[in-house]
Coordinates of C-alpha atoms in Angstrom, one line a residue:
Chain S
X2 CA 0.0 0.2 0.1
X3 CA 2.4 2.3 1.1
X4 CA 5.0 1.2 -1.7
X5 CA 2.5 1.7 -4.2
X6 CA 1.8 5.3 -2.9
X7 CA 5.9 6.3 -3.1
X8 CA 5.4 4.9 -6.8
X9 CA 2.8 7.0 -7.6
X10 CA 4.7 10.0 -6.1
X11 CA 7.7 9.1 -8.0
X12 CA 5.5 9.2 -11.5
X13 CA 4.3 12.5 -10.4
X14 CA 7.5 13.8 -9.5
X15 CA 9.4 13.1 -12.8
X16 CA 6.2 13.6 -15.0
X17 CA 6.3 17.0 -13.5
X18 CA 10.2 16.6 -14.5
X19 CA 9.4 15.8 -18.1
X20 CA 7.1 18.4 -18.0
X21 CA 9.6 20.7 -16.7
X22 CA 12.0 19.6 -19.1
X23 CA 10.0 20.4 -22.2
X24 CA 9.3 23.3 -21.2
X25 CA 12.6 25.2 -20.6
X26 CA 13.8 27.8 -23.6
X27 CA 15.7 25.2 -24.6
X28 CA 14.3 22.6 -25.2
X29 CA 10.5 24.3 -26.6
X30 CA 12.0 25.5 -29.7
X31 CA 13.0 22.0 -30.9
X32 CA 9.4 20.3 -29.6
X33 CA 8.3 23.1 -31.9
X34 CA 10.4 22.4 -34.9
X35 CA 10.1 18.2 -34.5
X36 CA 7.4 18.3 -37.0
X37 CA 9.8 19.1 -40.0
X38 CA 12.6 17.1 -39.0
X39 CA 10.5 14.1 -39.0
X40 CA 9.0 14.6 -42.1
X41 CA 12.4 15.7 -43.1
X42 CA 13.6 12.3 -42.6
X43 CA 10.7 10.6 -43.6
X44 CA 9.2 12.2 -46.3
X45 CA 12.4 13.6 -48.0
X46 CA 15.7 12.6 -47.1
X47 CA 14.4 8.5 -47.0
X48 CA 12.3 8.9 -50.4
X49 CA 15.8 10.6 -51.8
X50 CA 18.4 8.0 -50.8
X51 CA 16.0 5.1 -52.0
X52 CA 15.5 7.0 -55.0
X53 CA 19.2 6.9 -55.8
X54 CA 19.2 3.0 -54.3
X55 CA 16.3 1.9 -56.4
X56 CA 17.9 3.3 -59.7
X57 CA 20.4 1.0 -59.4
X58 CA 17.9 -2.1 -58.7
X59 CA 15.8 -4.2 -60.8
X60 CA 12.6 -3.9 -58.5
X61 CA 9.9 -6.9 -58.6
X62 CA 7.5 -7.7 -55.7
X63 CA 9.3 -9.1 -52.7
X64 CA 12.7 -9.2 -54.9
X65 CA 14.9 -6.7 -55.5
X66 CA 18.4 -7.2 -56.7
X67 CA 21.3 -4.9 -57.6
X68 CA 22.0 -4.7 -61.3
X69 CA 24.6 -1.4 -61.2
X70 CA 24.0 1.0 -63.8
X71 CA 21.8 -0.9 -66.1
X72 CA 18.8 1.5 -65.5
X73 CA 20.8 4.3 -66.7
X74 CA 22.0 2.5 -69.6
X75 CA 18.6 2.0 -70.8
X76 CA 17.7 5.6 -70.3
X77 CA 19.8 6.6 -73.5
X78 CA 16.9 5.7 -75.7
X79 CA 14.6 7.5 -78.3
X80 CA 11.1 7.5 -76.0
X81 CA 13.3 9.3 -73.1
X82 CA 15.2 11.6 -75.7
X83 CA 11.4 12.6 -77.0
X84 CA 10.2 13.2 -73.5
X85 CA 13.5 15.1 -73.3
X86 CA 13.0 17.3 -76.3
X87 CA 9.0 17.6 -75.3
X88 CA 9.5 18.7 -71.7
X89 CA 12.7 21.2 -73.1
X90 CA 10.4 22.7 -75.9
X91 CA 7.6 23.4 -73.6
X92 CA 10.2 24.8 -70.4
X93 CA 11.1 27.2 -73.6
X94 CA 8.1 28.2 -74.3
X95 CA 6.5 28.6 -70.9
X96 CA 9.3 30.6 -70.0
X97 CA 9.3 33.4 -72.5
X98 CA 5.5 33.5 -72.2
X99 CA 5.7 33.9 -68.8
X100 CA 8.0 35.9 -68.1
X101 CA 7.2 38.6 -70.7
X102 CA 3.7 39.0 -71.0
X103 CA 3.3 39.7 -67.4
X104 CA 5.7 42.3 -67.3
X105 CA 4.2 44.2 -70.1
X106 CA 0.6 43.8 -68.5
X107 CA 1.9 44.3 -65.0
X108 CA 3.4 47.6 -65.7
X109 CA 0.3 48.7 -67.6
X110 CA -1.8 47.8 -64.7
X111 CA 0.8 49.5 -62.5
X112 CA 0.2 52.8 -64.5
X113 CA -2.0 55.5 -63.5
X114 CA -3.7 55.7 -67.1
X115 CA -5.6 52.5 -66.5
X116 CA -9.5 52.3 -65.4
X117 CA -11.0 49.5 -63.3
X118 CA -7.2 47.8 -62.2
X119 CA -8.9 45.8 -59.4
X120 CA -11.3 44.8 -61.8
X121 CA -8.8 43.2 -64.2
X122 CA -6.5 42.0 -62.0
X123 CA -8.8 40.1 -60.3
X124 CA -10.1 38.2 -63.1
X125 CA -6.9 37.5 -64.8
X126 CA -6.0 36.0 -61.7
X127 CA -9.1 33.6 -62.1
X128 CA -7.7 31.1 -64.7
X129 CA -5.2 30.4 -61.6
X130 CA -8.0 29.0 -59.4
X131 CA -9.0 26.2 -61.7
X132 CA -7.5 22.8 -62.1
X133 CA -5.0 21.6 -64.7
X134 CA -7.9 19.0 -64.8
X135 CA -10.8 21.2 -65.0
X136 CA -9.0 23.8 -67.2
X137 CA -8.0 20.8 -69.8
X138 CA -11.7 19.3 -69.9
X139 CA -12.4 23.3 -71.2
X140 CA -9.8 23.2 -73.8
X141 CA -10.0 20.1 -75.5
X142 CA -13.3 20.7 -75.7
X143 CA -12.9 24.5 -77.3
X144 CA -10.2 22.6 -79.5
X145 CA -11.8 19.6 -80.4
X146 CA -10.8 17.8 -83.5
X147 CA -14.4 18.5 -85.9
X148 CA -15.0 22.0 -88.1
X149 CA -17.3 22.3 -85.4
X150 CA -15.6 22.9 -82.2
X151 CA -15.4 26.9 -81.0
X152 CA -11.6 27.5 -82.4
X153 CA -11.9 25.7 -85.5
X154 CA -14.8 27.7 -86.1
X155 CA -13.1 30.9 -85.5
X156 CA -10.5 29.6 -87.9
X157 CA -12.8 28.8 -90.3
X158 CA -14.2 32.5 -90.6
X159 CA -11.0 33.9 -91.6
X160 CA -11.3 31.1 -94.3
X161 CA -8.4 28.3 -92.7
X162 CA -8.9 24.7 -93.2
X163 CA -10.3 23.0 -89.2
X164 CA -7.0 21.6 -87.3
X165 CA -6.7 18.3 -85.5
X166 CA -5.1 20.2 -82.6
X167 CA -4.2 16.8 -80.3
X168 CA -2.7 14.6 -83.4
X169 CA 0.1 17.1 -84.4
X170 CA 3.3 17.1 -82.5
X171 CA 3.3 21.4 -82.9
X172 CA -0.2 22.4 -82.4
X173 CA -0.1 19.2 -79.3
X174 CA 2.3 21.5 -77.8
X175 CA 0.6 24.5 -78.7
X176 CA -2.1 23.4 -76.7
X177 CA 0.3 22.5 -73.3
X178 CA 1.7 25.9 -73.4
X179 CA -1.8 27.6 -74.1
X180 CA -2.8 26.0 -71.1
X181 CA -0.2 26.4 -69.0
X182 CA -0.1 30.5 -70.1
X183 CA -3.8 31.0 -69.3
X184 CA -3.4 29.1 -65.5
X185 CA -0.3 31.1 -64.8
X186 CA -0.1 34.6 -66.2
X187 CA -2.5 36.1 -63.0
X188 CA -0.1 35.2 -61.0
X189 CA 3.0 36.2 -62.3
X190 CA 1.2 39.5 -62.6
X191 CA 0.9 39.6 -59.0
X192 CA 4.7 39.1 -58.7
X193 CA 5.7 41.6 -61.0
X194 CA 2.9 44.1 -59.6
X195 CA 4.8 43.5 -56.0
X196 CA 8.4 43.9 -57.7
X197 CA 6.8 47.5 -59.5
X198 CA 5.8 48.6 -55.8
X199 CA 9.6 48.7 -54.9
X200 CA 11.0 51.0 -57.9
X201 CA 11.0 54.8 -56.5
X202 CA 9.1 57.5 -58.2
X203 CA 12.2 59.3 -57.3
X204 CA 14.2 57.5 -60.5
X205 CA 11.2 58.0 -62.7
X206 CA 11.1 61.7 -62.1
X207 CA 14.9 61.9 -62.5
X208 CA 14.7 60.2 -65.6
X209 CA 11.6 63.0 -66.5
X210 CA 14.1 65.6 -65.9
X211 CA 16.3 63.9 -68.1
X212 CA 14.3 64.0 -70.7
X213 CA 13.7 60.2 -71.1
X214 CA 10.8 58.6 -73.5
X215 CA 8.3 55.9 -72.0
X216 CA 10.7 53.3 -73.5
X217 CA 13.7 54.4 -72.3
X218 CA 11.9 54.3 -68.5
X219 CA 10.6 51.1 -69.2
X220 CA 14.2 49.3 -70.4
X221 CA 16.5 51.8 -67.9
X222 CA 14.3 52.1 -64.9
X223 CA 11.7 49.2 -64.5
X224 CA 13.3 46.2 -65.8
X225 CA 16.8 46.8 -63.7
X226 CA 14.2 47.0 -60.9
X227 CA 12.4 44.1 -61.9
X228 CA 15.4 41.9 -62.3
X229 CA 15.4 40.0 -58.9
X230 CA 11.6 39.5 -59.7
X231 CA 12.1 38.2 -63.1
X232 CA 15.2 35.9 -61.7
X233 CA 12.3 34.2 -59.6
X234 CA 9.6 33.8 -62.0
X235 CA 11.9 32.2 -64.6
X236 CA 13.1 29.9 -61.9
X237 CA 9.7 28.3 -61.0
X238 CA 8.4 28.3 -64.2
X239 CA 11.7 26.4 -65.1
X240 CA 11.3 24.0 -62.7
X241 CA 7.6 23.7 -63.0
X242 CA 7.8 23.2 -66.7
X243 CA 10.4 20.4 -66.1
X244 CA 7.9 18.8 -63.8
X245 CA 5.0 19.3 -66.5
X246 CA 2.6 16.0 -66.4
X247 CA -0.6 16.9 -65.9
X248 CA -1.2 19.6 -68.9
X249 CA -0.3 16.3 -70.8
X250 CA -2.2 14.1 -69.0
X251 CA -5.5 15.7 -69.3
X252 CA -4.9 15.7 -73.3
X253 CA -4.1 12.3 -73.9
X254 CA -4.2 10.4 -70.8
X255 CA -0.6 9.2 -71.1
X256 CA -0.6 7.8 -74.6
X257 CA -0.4 10.2 -77.1
X258 CA -0.1 9.7 -80.8
X259 CA 3.7 9.2 -81.7
X260 CA 4.3 10.2 -77.7
X261 CA 3.8 14.0 -79.1
X262 CA 2.8 14.6 -75.5
X263 CA 4.8 12.2 -73.3
X264 CA 7.1 14.7 -70.9
X265 CA 10.1 13.1 -68.8
X266 CA 7.5 13.0 -65.6
X267 CA 5.1 11.1 -68.1
X268 CA 7.4 9.0 -68.5
X269 CA 8.2 8.4 -65.3
X270 CA 4.4 7.2 -64.5
X271 CA 4.7 4.9 -67.7
X272 CA 7.8 3.1 -66.7
X273 CA 7.4 3.3 -62.8
X274 CA 4.0 2.9 -62.4
X275 CA 2.1 1.7 -65.2
X276 CA 4.8 -0.9 -66.2
X277 CA 6.0 -1.5 -62.3
X278 CA 9.5 -0.9 -63.3
X279 CA 10.5 1.2 -60.6
X280 CA 14.0 1.2 -60.6
X281 CA 14.0 2.3 -64.3
X282 CA 11.9 4.8 -63.2
X283 CA 13.7 6.1 -60.1
X284 CA 17.0 6.3 -62.4
X285 CA 14.8 8.5 -64.9
X286 CA 13.8 10.6 -61.6
X287 CA 18.0 11.0 -60.7
X288 CA 18.0 11.9 -64.4
X289 CA 15.5 14.7 -64.0
X290 CA 16.6 16.1 -60.5
X291 CA 20.5 16.3 -62.4
X292 CA 19.2 18.2 -65.0
X293 CA 16.8 20.6 -63.1
X294 CA 19.7 21.3 -61.0
X295 CA 22.2 22.1 -64.0
X296 CA 19.7 24.2 -66.0
X297 CA 18.5 26.0 -62.7
X298 CA 22.0 26.9 -62.0
X299 CA 22.8 28.0 -65.6
X300 CA 19.6 29.9 -65.8
X301 CA 21.1 31.6 -63.0
X302 CA 24.0 32.2 -63.9
X303 CA 22.7 33.9 -66.9
X304 CA 20.9 36.3 -65.3
X305 CA 23.9 37.2 -62.6
X306 CA 22.3 35.9 -59.8
X307 CA 25.4 34.7 -58.6
X308 CA 27.6 38.7 -58.5
X309 CA 27.9 40.2 -55.6
X310 CA 25.8 43.6 -56.3
X311 CA 22.6 41.5 -56.0
Chain Y
X86 CA -4.3 69.0 -75.4
X87 CA -2.4 67.2 -73.2
X88 CA -5.4 66.3 -71.0
X89 CA -7.3 64.9 -73.6
X90 CA -4.6 63.0 -75.0
X91 CA -4.5 61.4 -71.6
X92 CA -7.8 60.2 -71.6
X93 CA -7.5 59.1 -75.0
X94 CA -4.3 56.6 -74.0
X95 CA -6.5 55.7 -70.9
X96 CA -9.4 55.1 -73.0
X97 CA -7.4 52.8 -75.4
X98 CA -5.4 51.1 -72.8
X99 CA -9.0 50.3 -70.7
X100 CA -10.2 48.6 -73.7
X101 CA -7.3 46.6 -74.6
X102 CA -7.6 45.3 -71.3
X103 CA -11.3 44.8 -71.6
X104 CA -10.3 42.0 -75.0
X105 CA -7.2 40.6 -72.6
X106 CA -10.1 40.0 -70.0
X107 CA -12.8 38.8 -72.5
X108 CA -9.5 36.0 -73.9
X109 CA -8.9 35.3 -70.4
X110 CA -12.4 34.4 -69.2
X111 CA -13.2 32.8 -72.2
X112 CA -13.1 29.3 -71.3
X113 CA -14.8 29.4 -68.0
X114 CA -17.6 31.2 -69.9
X115 CA -17.1 28.6 -72.3
X116 CA -17.5 25.5 -69.8
X117 CA -20.7 27.3 -68.3
X118 CA -21.7 27.2 -71.6
X119 CA -21.1 23.7 -72.3
X120 CA -22.1 22.5 -68.9
X121 CA -25.9 23.5 -70.2
X122 CA -25.3 21.6 -74.0
X123 CA -26.5 18.5 -74.6
X124 CA -23.2 16.6 -73.7
X125 CA -22.8 14.0 -75.9
X126 CA -22.9 16.5 -78.9
X127 CA -19.5 17.9 -76.7
X128 CA -17.4 15.2 -76.3
X129 CA -17.8 14.5 -79.9
X130 CA -17.7 17.6 -82.2
X131 CA -16.2 19.8 -79.1
X132 CA -18.2 23.0 -78.0
X133 CA -19.6 25.2 -81.1
X134 CA -19.0 29.5 -81.4
X135 CA -22.5 29.2 -82.5
X136 CA -25.7 28.1 -80.7
X137 CA -28.7 28.8 -80.0
X138 CA -29.3 30.5 -76.3
X139 CA -32.7 29.2 -76.1
X140 CA -31.4 25.5 -76.2
X141 CA -29.3 25.7 -73.3
X142 CA -30.7 24.0 -70.3
X143 CA -30.0 22.6 -67.3
X144 CA -30.5 19.1 -67.7
X145 CA -26.7 18.4 -67.0
X146 CA -26.9 19.4 -63.5
X147 CA -30.4 17.8 -62.9
X148 CA -28.1 14.7 -63.9
X149 CA -25.5 15.7 -61.0
X150 CA -28.1 15.5 -58.8
X151 CA -29.7 13.0 -59.5
X152 CA -28.5 9.5 -58.7
X153 CA -26.5 8.9 -61.9
X154 CA -24.4 12.0 -59.5
X155 CA -23.9 10.1 -56.6
X156 CA -19.7 9.2 -57.5
X157 CA -19.5 12.7 -58.2
X158 CA -20.6 13.9 -54.4
X159 CA -18.5 10.9 -53.5
X160 CA -15.7 12.5 -54.6
X161 CA -17.0 15.8 -54.1
X162 CA -17.1 14.1 -50.5
X163 CA -13.1 13.0 -50.4
X164 CA -11.8 16.7 -51.7
X165 CA -13.9 18.3 -49.3
X166 CA -12.7 15.7 -46.2
X167 CA -8.9 15.4 -47.9
X168 CA -8.4 19.4 -48.3
X169 CA -9.8 20.6 -45.1
X170 CA -7.7 17.6 -43.3
X171 CA -4.8 18.8 -44.3
X172 CA -5.5 23.0 -44.0
X173 CA -5.8 21.8 -40.2
X174 CA -3.0 19.5 -40.1
X175 CA -0.5 21.8 -42.3
X176 CA -1.2 24.8 -40.6
X177 CA -0.8 23.3 -37.0
X178 CA 2.8 22.2 -37.6
X179 CA 3.9 24.2 -40.5
X180 CA 2.9 27.2 -38.3
X181 CA 4.6 25.7 -35.0
X182 CA 7.9 24.9 -37.1
X183 CA 8.2 28.7 -38.8
X184 CA 7.7 30.1 -35.5
X185 CA 10.0 28.3 -33.9
X186 CA 12.1 29.1 -36.4
X187 CA 12.1 33.3 -36.7
X188 CA 11.5 33.7 -32.7
X189 CA 14.0 31.4 -30.6
X190 CA 17.9 31.4 -31.4
X191 CA 18.7 27.7 -30.8
X192 CA 21.5 25.4 -32.1
X193 CA 20.8 24.0 -35.5
X194 CA 18.0 26.5 -36.4
X195 CA 19.9 27.4 -39.1
X196 CA 20.7 24.5 -40.5
X197 CA 16.9 23.7 -39.9
X198 CA 16.1 26.4 -41.9
X199 CA 18.3 25.4 -44.7
X200 CA 17.2 22.1 -44.9
X201 CA 13.5 23.7 -45.4
X202 CA 14.6 25.7 -48.4
X203 CA 16.8 22.7 -49.5
X204 CA 12.8 20.7 -49.5
X205 CA 11.6 23.4 -51.2
X206 CA 13.9 23.0 -54.1
X207 CA 13.4 19.1 -54.6
X208 CA 10.8 18.3 -57.1
X209 CA 8.1 16.3 -55.7
X210 CA 8.4 13.8 -58.8
X211 CA 11.8 12.5 -57.7
X212 CA 10.6 11.3 -54.4
X213 CA 7.0 10.0 -56.2
X214 CA 8.1 6.4 -56.5
X215 CA 9.6 5.4 -52.8
X216 CA 6.8 7.4 -51.4
X217 CA 4.4 5.3 -53.4
X218 CA 6.2 2.2 -52.4
X219 CA 6.1 3.3 -48.6
X220 CA 2.3 3.5 -49.0
X221 CA 2.0 0.1 -50.0
X222 CA 4.4 -1.6 -47.4
X223 CA 2.5 -0.1 -44.7
X224 CA -0.7 -1.1 -46.3
X225 CA -2.0 3.0 -46.7
X226 CA -2.9 3.1 -50.6
X227 CA -6.7 4.0 -50.7
X228 CA -6.8 5.9 -47.6
X229 CA -7.1 9.9 -47.1
X230 CA -4.4 9.7 -45.0
X231 CA -1.8 8.5 -48.0
X232 CA -3.4 11.8 -50.1
X233 CA -2.6 14.1 -47.3
X234 CA 0.4 12.9 -46.0
X235 CA 3.4 14.2 -48.8
X236 CA 1.9 18.0 -47.6
X237 CA 1.6 17.8 -43.9
X238 CA 4.3 19.6 -43.5
X239 CA 4.6 21.8 -46.3
X240 CA 8.1 23.3 -46.6
X241 CA 6.6 26.6 -48.2
X242 CA 4.0 27.2 -45.6
X243 CA 6.9 27.0 -43.4
X244 CA 8.7 29.4 -45.1
X245 CA 5.9 31.8 -45.0
X246 CA 5.3 31.5 -41.7
X247 CA 8.8 32.2 -40.7
X248 CA 8.8 35.3 -42.7
X249 CA 5.5 36.4 -41.1
X250 CA 6.7 35.8 -38.0
X251 CA 9.6 37.6 -37.9
X252 CA 7.4 40.8 -37.9
X253 CA 5.8 40.0 -34.9
X254 CA 7.1 41.8 -31.3
X255 CA 9.5 39.2 -29.1
X256 CA 8.9 41.5 -26.3
X257 CA 5.5 39.8 -25.9
X258 CA 6.8 36.7 -25.6
X259 CA 9.0 38.1 -22.5
X260 CA 6.1 39.5 -20.7
X261 CA 4.3 36.3 -21.2
X262 CA 7.2 34.5 -19.6
X263 CA 7.1 36.6 -16.6
X264 CA 3.4 36.0 -16.4
X265 CA 5.0 32.5 -16.1
X266 CA 3.1 31.6 -19.2
X267 CA 4.7 28.2 -20.6
X268 CA 6.1 28.2 -24.1
X269 CA 3.7 26.5 -25.7
X270 CA 0.9 28.6 -24.1
X271 CA 2.5 31.4 -25.6
X272 CA 2.6 30.0 -29.4
X273 CA -1.1 28.6 -28.4
X274 CA -2.7 31.8 -26.6
X275 CA -0.5 35.1 -27.7
X276 CA 1.5 34.2 -30.8
X277 CA -0.9 32.6 -32.8
X278 CA -4.0 34.9 -32.5
X279 CA -1.5 37.3 -34.1
X280 CA -0.9 35.4 -36.7
X281 CA -3.9 35.4 -38.3
X282 CA -3.6 36.8 -41.8
X283 CA -0.7 34.4 -42.7
X284 CA -3.1 31.4 -41.6
X285 CA -5.4 32.1 -43.8
X286 CA -3.2 32.9 -46.4
X287 CA -1.9 29.6 -45.8
X288 CA -5.1 27.9 -45.6
X289 CA -5.7 29.2 -48.9
X290 CA -2.8 27.9 -50.6
X291 CA -3.0 24.5 -49.0
X292 CA -6.6 24.2 -49.3
X293 CA -6.3 24.9 -52.8
X294 CA -2.9 22.6 -54.0
X295 CA -4.9 20.0 -52.4
X296 CA -8.5 20.6 -54.2
X297 CA -6.7 21.0 -57.7
X298 CA -3.5 18.3 -56.5
X299 CA -3.6 15.1 -58.7
X300 CA -0.6 13.1 -59.9
X301 CA 0.0 11.9 -56.1
X302 CA -4.0 10.9 -55.6
X303 CA -4.1 9.5 -58.7
X304 CA -1.1 7.4 -57.7
X305 CA -2.5 6.2 -54.1
X306 CA -6.2 6.2 -54.9
X307 CA -7.6 3.0 -56.8
X308 CA -11.3 2.5 -55.8
X309 CA -13.8 5.2 -57.0
X310 CA -15.4 5.8 -54.4
X311 CA -12.0 7.1 -52.6
X312 CA -11.2 9.7 -56.0
X313 CA -10.6 13.3 -55.3
X314 CA -12.5 15.5 -57.4
X315 CA -9.6 16.2 -60.5
X316 CA -8.5 12.0 -60.3
X317 CA -12.5 11.2 -60.4
X318 CA -13.3 13.8 -63.5
X319 CA -10.0 12.6 -65.3
X320 CA -11.4 9.1 -65.4
X321 CA -14.7 10.6 -67.0
X322 CA -12.6 11.8 -69.5
X323 CA -12.1 8.7 -71.4
X324 CA -13.6 8.4 -75.0
X325 CA -15.3 5.5 -73.8
X326 CA -17.4 7.2 -70.8
X327 CA -21.1 7.4 -71.2
X328 CA -21.2 10.3 -68.4
X329 CA -20.1 13.2 -70.0
X330 CA -23.3 14.9 -68.2
X331 CA -21.3 15.1 -65.0
X332 CA -18.0 15.9 -66.6
X333 CA -19.3 19.5 -67.9
X334 CA -21.2 20.5 -65.0
X335 CA -19.1 18.8 -62.3
X336 CA -16.3 21.0 -63.5
X337 CA -18.7 24.1 -63.1
X338 CA -19.3 22.7 -59.7
X339 CA -15.8 22.4 -58.5
X340 CA -14.7 25.6 -59.7
X341 CA -17.8 27.7 -58.4
X342 CA -17.0 27.5 -54.9
X343 CA -13.3 28.4 -55.3
X344 CA -14.0 31.2 -57.3
X345 CA -16.7 32.4 -55.0
X346 CA -14.3 32.5 -52.1
X347 CA -11.8 34.5 -54.4
X348 CA -14.4 37.5 -54.5
X349 CA -14.3 37.0 -50.7
X350 CA -10.7 36.9 -49.9
X351 CA -9.1 38.4 -52.4
X352 CA -6.1 39.7 -50.3
X353 CA -5.5 36.2 -49.0
X354 CA -5.6 34.4 -52.0
X355 CA -3.2 37.1 -53.6
X356 CA -0.7 36.5 -50.4
X357 CA -1.2 32.6 -50.4
X358 CA -0.5 32.0 -53.8
X359 CA 2.7 34.0 -54.4
X360 CA 4.5 33.0 -51.2
X361 CA 7.7 32.7 -53.2
X362 CA 7.4 36.6 -53.6
X363 CA 8.4 37.1 -49.9
X364 CA 11.6 36.3 -50.5
X365 CA 12.0 38.7 -53.8

């Protein structure tokens, strides 16, 4: 009886001790960040190591064997290069479109001479609220093959032949780039608008005194001030471009004629999931990561993001 | 003269933006129109630019709200559960981490912050196969939890909360300590309420990300009853489907609530969806 009481006492004492320990200012921050540490270890570090290990294995249900660099050798095939080519083309066009158009539109949206600014800004943002799937459903319908579909009818009005949008490599790429551009322009406009708030009025006033034209002001005052935002937007567009999958899936469900819509991630999905060849899929993933890393670095170097002055 | 000129520039510019806006919103309007057209014709021919407005009807919506739409509402329910669950979990965990990184000076805080930035850069598609294997190993395939898992501690949200907390007064923590408040009490009772706007922005970011998420749910969800909206709608896209009524009206009903939320909470949508910008 007495014994159990002392034990209970001890327990409460140690519980208090634990609470006191957990509540100290030295320990509390570690408790706060523990969810990130756990998720980093379980959801990032482990899968990343596992992806690299798997890329050297043949993964079959209940049986994995190391096969050296065989998966990597297999990557060097025409289908992969086609996927890489498609993805690179997509990245190229989305970066150009999603940097240039939003810059121009945001400069106008920022000018005093535009009426209904907030309305326009909000309207251009609405496409960003749709999922790629829903947006793709709309685009498939508007760019239907028949001559009675929306866009083909408009082409007919100017005397052009109906286009088989989803069956040509060029038009297929056009659809994917258009879909992405439509969804992202509004978001990128907001980035540039935020950047424009940091351009000091004084610089424009000084340029006015020097007799600069509107174009010169844009080129020599606005653009340099927007440089960090341009770098940022270009970087996320490149990364998102290399990760592209859904824009292609929604048009062709991962089996496009002649692989015109096949992307690198689509190839991972096809080989790793559909063909259940996880080792090969993982190897493609590792190559994709290296490509993204190298391209991002080259792009940052191109923009001079590593120079001290920034 | 100069004043008049300026006015003309304004009018021209506004007209230009009106045209751009019409183009940008055409797909959304088309979808709404399409949802009121006979759907079998749509899938075969695409949406026609020319149609008789008198032929529009709500038949497709009747289909969604009839027995035919049962699986659609199941997907809707799943999307609501997954997005809602994710908002609660990820805001809870991410805000804690971001708060600690901003408010405490502790050993390793810099390393942890760098790790947050690092994982922000890692494309999910690279981790996807091992994570999928993990879900199979843990028998979590086809569960809500599996869909939510990769986003629960979102690095982007951690980053956002950290930046937000840097602007909060640390003196409040000190005075709360003197009043005998625990470190956790300080966070939950004093600091978290001050982080309101950042919670709103991240709720929208996480909610929308999850609402529109496709690739990961496509991998881990197997059965029709567990599908989220994008995965479910994508199954209707096949040329052999016979549920096109659901496809178009269902798509409209998927984006309408989001657009309504956007009109009311524009500010939070904008700060939530342009998170990366806080750095630049």
